[in-house]
XYZ file of N, CA and C in Angstrom:
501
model
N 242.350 142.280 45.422
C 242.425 141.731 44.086
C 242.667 140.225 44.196
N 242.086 139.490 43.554
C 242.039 137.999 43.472
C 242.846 137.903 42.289
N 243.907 136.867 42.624
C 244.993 136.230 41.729
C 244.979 134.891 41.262
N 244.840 134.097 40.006
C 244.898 133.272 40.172
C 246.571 132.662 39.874
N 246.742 131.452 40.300
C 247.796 130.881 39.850
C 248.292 129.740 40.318
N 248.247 128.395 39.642
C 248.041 127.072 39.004
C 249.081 126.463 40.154
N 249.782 127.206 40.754
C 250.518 126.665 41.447
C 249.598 125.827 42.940
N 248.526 126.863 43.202
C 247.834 126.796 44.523
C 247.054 125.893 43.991
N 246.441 125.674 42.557
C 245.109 124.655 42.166
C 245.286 123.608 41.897
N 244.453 122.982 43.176
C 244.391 121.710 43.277
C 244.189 121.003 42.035
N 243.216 120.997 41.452
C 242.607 120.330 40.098
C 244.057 120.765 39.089
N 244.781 121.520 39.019
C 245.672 121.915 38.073
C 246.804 121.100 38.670
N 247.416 120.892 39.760
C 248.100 120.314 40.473
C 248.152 118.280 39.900
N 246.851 118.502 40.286
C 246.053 116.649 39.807
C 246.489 116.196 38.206
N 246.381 117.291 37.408
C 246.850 117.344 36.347
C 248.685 117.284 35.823
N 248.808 117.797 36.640
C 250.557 117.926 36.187
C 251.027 116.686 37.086
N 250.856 116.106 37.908
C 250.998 114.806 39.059
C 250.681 113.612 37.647
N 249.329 113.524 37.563
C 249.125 112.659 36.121
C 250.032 112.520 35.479
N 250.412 113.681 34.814
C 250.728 113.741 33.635
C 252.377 113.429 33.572
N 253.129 113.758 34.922
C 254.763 113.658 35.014
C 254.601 112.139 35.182
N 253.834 111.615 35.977
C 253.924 110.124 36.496
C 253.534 109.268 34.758
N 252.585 109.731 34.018
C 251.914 108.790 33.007
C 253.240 108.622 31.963
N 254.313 110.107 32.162
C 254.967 110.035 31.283
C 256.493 109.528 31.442
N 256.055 109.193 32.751
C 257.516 108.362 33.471
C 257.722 106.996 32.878
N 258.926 106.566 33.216
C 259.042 105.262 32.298
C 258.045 103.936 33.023
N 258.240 103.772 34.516
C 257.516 102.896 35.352
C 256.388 103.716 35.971
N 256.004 104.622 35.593
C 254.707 105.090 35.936
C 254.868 105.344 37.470
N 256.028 105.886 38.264
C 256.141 106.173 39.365
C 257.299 106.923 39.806
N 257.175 107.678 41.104
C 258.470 108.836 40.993
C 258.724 108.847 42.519
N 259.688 109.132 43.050
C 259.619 109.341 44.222
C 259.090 110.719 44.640
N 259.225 111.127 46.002
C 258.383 112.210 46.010
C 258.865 113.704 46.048
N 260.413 113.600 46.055
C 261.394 114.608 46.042
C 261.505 115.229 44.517
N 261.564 113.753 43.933
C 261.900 113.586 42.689
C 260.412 114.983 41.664
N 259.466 113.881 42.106
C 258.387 114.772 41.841
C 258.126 116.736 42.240
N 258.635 116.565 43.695
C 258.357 118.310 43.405
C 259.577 118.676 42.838
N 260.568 118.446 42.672
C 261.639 119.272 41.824
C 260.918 119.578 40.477
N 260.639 118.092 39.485
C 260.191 118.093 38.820
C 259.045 119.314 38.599
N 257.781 118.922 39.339
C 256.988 119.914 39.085
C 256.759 121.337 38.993
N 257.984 122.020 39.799
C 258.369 123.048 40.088
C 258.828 123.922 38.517
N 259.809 122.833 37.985
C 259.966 123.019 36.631
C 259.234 122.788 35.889
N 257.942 121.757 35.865
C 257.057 122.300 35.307
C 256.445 123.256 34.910
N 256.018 124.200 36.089
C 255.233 125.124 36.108
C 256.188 126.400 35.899
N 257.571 126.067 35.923
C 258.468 127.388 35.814
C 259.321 126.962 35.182
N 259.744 126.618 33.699
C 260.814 126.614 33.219
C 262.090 126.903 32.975
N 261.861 128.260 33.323
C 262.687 129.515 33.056
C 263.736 129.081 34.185
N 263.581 128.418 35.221
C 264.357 127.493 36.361
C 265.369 126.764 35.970
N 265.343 126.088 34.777
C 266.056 125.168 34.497
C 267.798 125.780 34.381
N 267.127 127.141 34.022
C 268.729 127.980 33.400
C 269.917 127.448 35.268
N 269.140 127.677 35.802
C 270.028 127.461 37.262
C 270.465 126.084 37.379
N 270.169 125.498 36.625
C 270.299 123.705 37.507
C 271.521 123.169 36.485
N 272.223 122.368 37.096
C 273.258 121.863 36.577
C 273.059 120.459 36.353
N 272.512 120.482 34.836
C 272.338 118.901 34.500
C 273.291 118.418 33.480
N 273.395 117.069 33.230
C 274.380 116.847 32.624
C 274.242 116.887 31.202
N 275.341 117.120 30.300
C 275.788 118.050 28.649
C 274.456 117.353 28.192
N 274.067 115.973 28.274
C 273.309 115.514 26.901
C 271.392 115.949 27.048
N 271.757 117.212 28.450
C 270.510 117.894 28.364
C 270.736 119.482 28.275
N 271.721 119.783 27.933
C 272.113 121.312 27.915
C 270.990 122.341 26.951
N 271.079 121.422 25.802
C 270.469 122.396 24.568
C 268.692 122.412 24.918
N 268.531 121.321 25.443
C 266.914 121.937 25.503
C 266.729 122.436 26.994
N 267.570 122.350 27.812
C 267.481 123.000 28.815
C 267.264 124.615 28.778
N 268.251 125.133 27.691
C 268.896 126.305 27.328
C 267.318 126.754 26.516
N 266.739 125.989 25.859
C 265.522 126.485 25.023
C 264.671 126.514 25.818
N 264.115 125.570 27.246
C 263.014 125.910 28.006
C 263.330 126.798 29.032
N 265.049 127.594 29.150
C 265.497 128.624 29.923
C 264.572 129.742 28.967
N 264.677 129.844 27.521
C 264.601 131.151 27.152
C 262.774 131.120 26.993
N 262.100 130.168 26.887
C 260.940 130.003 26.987
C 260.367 130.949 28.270
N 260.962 130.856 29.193
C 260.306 131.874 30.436
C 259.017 130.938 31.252
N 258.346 132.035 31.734
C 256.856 131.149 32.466
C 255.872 132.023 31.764
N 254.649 131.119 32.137
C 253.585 131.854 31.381
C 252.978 132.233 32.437
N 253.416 132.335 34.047
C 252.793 132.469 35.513
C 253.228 133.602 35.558
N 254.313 133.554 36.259
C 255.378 134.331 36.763
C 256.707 134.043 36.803
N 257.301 135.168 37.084
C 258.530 134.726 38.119
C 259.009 134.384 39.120
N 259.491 133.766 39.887
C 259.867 133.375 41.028
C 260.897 133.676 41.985
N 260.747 134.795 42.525
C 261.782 135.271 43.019
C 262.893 134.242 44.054
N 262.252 133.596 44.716
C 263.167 132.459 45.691
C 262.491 131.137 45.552
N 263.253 130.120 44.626
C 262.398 128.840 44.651
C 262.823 127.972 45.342
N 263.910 128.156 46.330
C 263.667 127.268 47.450
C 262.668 127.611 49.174
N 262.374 129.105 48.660
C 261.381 129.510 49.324
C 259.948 128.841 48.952
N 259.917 129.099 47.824
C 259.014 128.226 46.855
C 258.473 126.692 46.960
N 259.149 125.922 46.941
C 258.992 124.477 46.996
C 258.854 124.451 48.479
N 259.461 125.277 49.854
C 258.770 125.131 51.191
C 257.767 125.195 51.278
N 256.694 126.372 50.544
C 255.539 126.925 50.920
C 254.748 125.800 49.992
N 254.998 125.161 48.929
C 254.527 124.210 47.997
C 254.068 122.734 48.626
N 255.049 122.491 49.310
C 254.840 121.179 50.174
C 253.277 121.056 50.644
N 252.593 121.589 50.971
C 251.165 121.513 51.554
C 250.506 120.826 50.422
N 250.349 121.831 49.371
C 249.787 121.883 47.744
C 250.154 120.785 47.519
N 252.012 120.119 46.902
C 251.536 118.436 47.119
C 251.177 117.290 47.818
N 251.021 117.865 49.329
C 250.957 116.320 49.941
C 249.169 116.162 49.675
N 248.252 117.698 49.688
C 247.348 117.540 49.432
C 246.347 116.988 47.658
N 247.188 117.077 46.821
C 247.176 117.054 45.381
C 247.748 115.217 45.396
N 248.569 114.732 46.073
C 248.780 113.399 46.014
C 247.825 112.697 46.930
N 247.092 113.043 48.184
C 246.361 112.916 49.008
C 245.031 112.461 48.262
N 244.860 113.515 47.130
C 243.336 113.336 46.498
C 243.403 112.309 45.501
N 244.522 112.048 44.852
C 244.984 110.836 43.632
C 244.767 109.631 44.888
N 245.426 109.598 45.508
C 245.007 108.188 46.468
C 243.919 108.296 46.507
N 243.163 108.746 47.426
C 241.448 109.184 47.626
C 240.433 108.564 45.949
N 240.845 109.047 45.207
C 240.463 108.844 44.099
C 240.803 107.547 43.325
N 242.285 106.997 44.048
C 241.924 105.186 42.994
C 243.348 105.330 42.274
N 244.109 106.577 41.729
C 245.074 106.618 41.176
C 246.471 106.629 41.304
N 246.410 106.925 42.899
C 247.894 106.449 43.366
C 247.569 104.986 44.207
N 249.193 104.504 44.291
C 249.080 103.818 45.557
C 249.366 104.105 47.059
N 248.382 103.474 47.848
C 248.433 103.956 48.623
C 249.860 103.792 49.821
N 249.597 102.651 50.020
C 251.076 101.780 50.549
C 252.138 102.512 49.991
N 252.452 102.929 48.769
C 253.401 103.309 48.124
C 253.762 104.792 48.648
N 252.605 105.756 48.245
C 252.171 106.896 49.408
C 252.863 107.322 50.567
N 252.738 106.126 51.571
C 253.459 105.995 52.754
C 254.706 105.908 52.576
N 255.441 105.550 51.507
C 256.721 105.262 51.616
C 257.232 106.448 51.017
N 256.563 107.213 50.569
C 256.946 108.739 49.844
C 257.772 108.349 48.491
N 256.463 107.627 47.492
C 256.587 106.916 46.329
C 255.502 107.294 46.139
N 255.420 108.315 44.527
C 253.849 108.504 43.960
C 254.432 107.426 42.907
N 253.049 105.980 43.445
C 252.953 105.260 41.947
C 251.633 104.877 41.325
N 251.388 104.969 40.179
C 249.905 104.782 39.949
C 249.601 103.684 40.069
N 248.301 103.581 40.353
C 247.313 102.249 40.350
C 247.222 101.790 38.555
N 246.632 100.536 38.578
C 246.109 100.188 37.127
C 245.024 100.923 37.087
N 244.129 101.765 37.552
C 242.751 102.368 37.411
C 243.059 103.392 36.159
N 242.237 103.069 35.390
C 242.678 103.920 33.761
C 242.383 105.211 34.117
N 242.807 106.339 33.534
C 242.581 107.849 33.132
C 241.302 108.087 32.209
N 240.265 108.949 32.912
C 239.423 109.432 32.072
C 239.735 109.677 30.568
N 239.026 109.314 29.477
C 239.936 110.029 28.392
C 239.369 111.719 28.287
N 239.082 112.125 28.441
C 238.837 113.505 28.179
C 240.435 114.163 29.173
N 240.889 113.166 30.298
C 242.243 113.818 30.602
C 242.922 113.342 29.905
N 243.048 112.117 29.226
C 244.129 111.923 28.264
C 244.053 112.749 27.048
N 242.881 112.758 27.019
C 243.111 113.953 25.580
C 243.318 115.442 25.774
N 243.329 115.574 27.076
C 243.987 117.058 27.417
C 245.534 117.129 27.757
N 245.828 115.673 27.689
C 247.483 115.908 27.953
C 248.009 116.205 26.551
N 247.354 115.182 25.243
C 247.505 115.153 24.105
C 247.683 116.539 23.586
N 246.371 117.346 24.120
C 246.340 119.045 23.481
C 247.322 119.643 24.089
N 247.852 119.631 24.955
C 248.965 120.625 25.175
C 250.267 120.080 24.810
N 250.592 120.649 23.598
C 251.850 120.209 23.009
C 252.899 121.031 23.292
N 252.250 122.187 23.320
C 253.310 123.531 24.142
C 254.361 122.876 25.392
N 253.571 121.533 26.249
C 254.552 121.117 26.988
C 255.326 119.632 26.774
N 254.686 119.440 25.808
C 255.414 117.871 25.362
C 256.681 117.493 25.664
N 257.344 118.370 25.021
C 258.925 118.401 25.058
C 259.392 118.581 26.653
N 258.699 119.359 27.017
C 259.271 119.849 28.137
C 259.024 118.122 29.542
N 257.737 117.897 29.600
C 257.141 117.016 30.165
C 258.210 115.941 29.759
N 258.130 115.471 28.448
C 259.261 114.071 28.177
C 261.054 114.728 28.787
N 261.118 115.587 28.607
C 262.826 115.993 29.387
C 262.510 115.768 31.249
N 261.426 116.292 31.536
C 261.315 116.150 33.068
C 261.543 114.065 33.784
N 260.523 114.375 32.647
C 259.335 112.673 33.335
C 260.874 111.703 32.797
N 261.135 112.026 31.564
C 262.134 111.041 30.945
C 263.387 110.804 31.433
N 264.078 111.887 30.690
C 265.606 111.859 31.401
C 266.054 112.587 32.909
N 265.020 113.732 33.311
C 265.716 113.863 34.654
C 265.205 113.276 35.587
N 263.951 112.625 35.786
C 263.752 111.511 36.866
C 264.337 110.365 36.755
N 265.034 110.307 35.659
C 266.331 108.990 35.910
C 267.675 109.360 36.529
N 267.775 110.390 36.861
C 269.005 111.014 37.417
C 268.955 110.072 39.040
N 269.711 110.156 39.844
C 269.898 109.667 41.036
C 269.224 111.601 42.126
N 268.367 111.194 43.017
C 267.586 112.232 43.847
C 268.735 112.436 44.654
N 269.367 111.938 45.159
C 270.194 111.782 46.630
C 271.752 111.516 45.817
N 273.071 112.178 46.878
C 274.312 111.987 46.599
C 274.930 112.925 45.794
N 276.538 112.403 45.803
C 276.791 113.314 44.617
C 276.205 113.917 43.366
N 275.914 115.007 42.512
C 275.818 114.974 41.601
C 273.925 114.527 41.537
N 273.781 114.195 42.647
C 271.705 113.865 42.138
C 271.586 115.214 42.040
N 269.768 114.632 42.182
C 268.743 115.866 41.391
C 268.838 116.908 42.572
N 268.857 116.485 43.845
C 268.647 117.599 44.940
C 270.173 118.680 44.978
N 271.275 118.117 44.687
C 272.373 118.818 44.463
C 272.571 119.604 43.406
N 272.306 119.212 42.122
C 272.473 119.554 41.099
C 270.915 121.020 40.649
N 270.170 120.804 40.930
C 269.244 121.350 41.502
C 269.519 122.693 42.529
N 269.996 122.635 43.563
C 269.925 123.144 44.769
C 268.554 123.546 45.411
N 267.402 122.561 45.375
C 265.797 123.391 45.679
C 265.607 122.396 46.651
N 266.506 121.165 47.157
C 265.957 121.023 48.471
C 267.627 120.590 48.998
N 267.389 120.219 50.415
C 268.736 120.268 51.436
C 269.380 118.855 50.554
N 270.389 118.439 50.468
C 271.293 117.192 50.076
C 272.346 116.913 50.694
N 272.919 117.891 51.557
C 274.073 117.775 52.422
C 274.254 116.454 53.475
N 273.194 116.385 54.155
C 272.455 115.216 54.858
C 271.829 113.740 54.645
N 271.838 113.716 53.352
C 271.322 112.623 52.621
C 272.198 111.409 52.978
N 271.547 110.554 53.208
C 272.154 109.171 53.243
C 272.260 108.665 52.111
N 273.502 108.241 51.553
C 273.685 107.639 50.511
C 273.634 105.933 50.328
């Protein structure tokens, strides 16, 4: 039986990369920053686990009861291991293509180029309003959180190691 699911697709991948970065404040994320992020993208229902701070509780609590429209995820730090391929290759093709930088790339910084967005993708970010809210809580307020240290996104989180982090 053939399964699909958005997690493995590239082209769907290209899309949610766009779309967290377009809706970031400087149009760039680091790259930790980004798969946490995306992870919750594609799985909301995640958020119920993560410990962010009060002045994101209530919509946290609403994209907890929202669920996924995929699946469930039984281990998502199993998850984001096996994921790593999917983004280095999904950021791989945005460089390739004109939309990341590349230099930046190397430094494990997705930042966009000035090269504009097709509009037929801007107007597909527009149509999905189902994630608006959700996209501006990711891109907005939790990629301003600190990734690394006390209290960052990788701790507060628990979906990648932080114990080790240089502060």
């Amino acid at each position: 039986m053939l399964v699909y699911h958005p997690i493995f697709d590239l082209n769907h991948g290209m899309f949610r990369m766009l779309r967290l970065l377009e809706a970031s404040s400087n149009r760039s994320l680091d790259w930790d920053t980004f798969r946490i992020l995306d992870l919750y993208y594609l799985f909301p229902h995640l958020l119920s686990n993560a410990q962010l701070p009060r002045t994101m509780t209530k919509r946290k609590n609403e994209f907890s009861k929202r669920g996924s429209k995929y699946s469930k995820v039984p281990n998502p730090k199993l998850l984001m291991w096996q994921f790593s391929g999917s983004h280095e290759a999904i950021a791989r093709s945005l460089v390739g293509k004109g939309f990341l930088e590349i230099d930046d790339f190397s430094k494990k910084l997705l930042k966009r180029t000035q090269k504009p967005l097709p509009a037929d993708l801007l107007e597909a970010f527009a149509v999905d309003t189902r994630n608006k809210d959700l996209v501006e809580m990711l891109a907005g307020e939790m990629s301003l959180l600190p990734l690394a240290g006390h209290l960052g996104l990788k701790q507060r989180t628990k979906l990648l190691e932080h114990k080790y982090d240089a502060v």
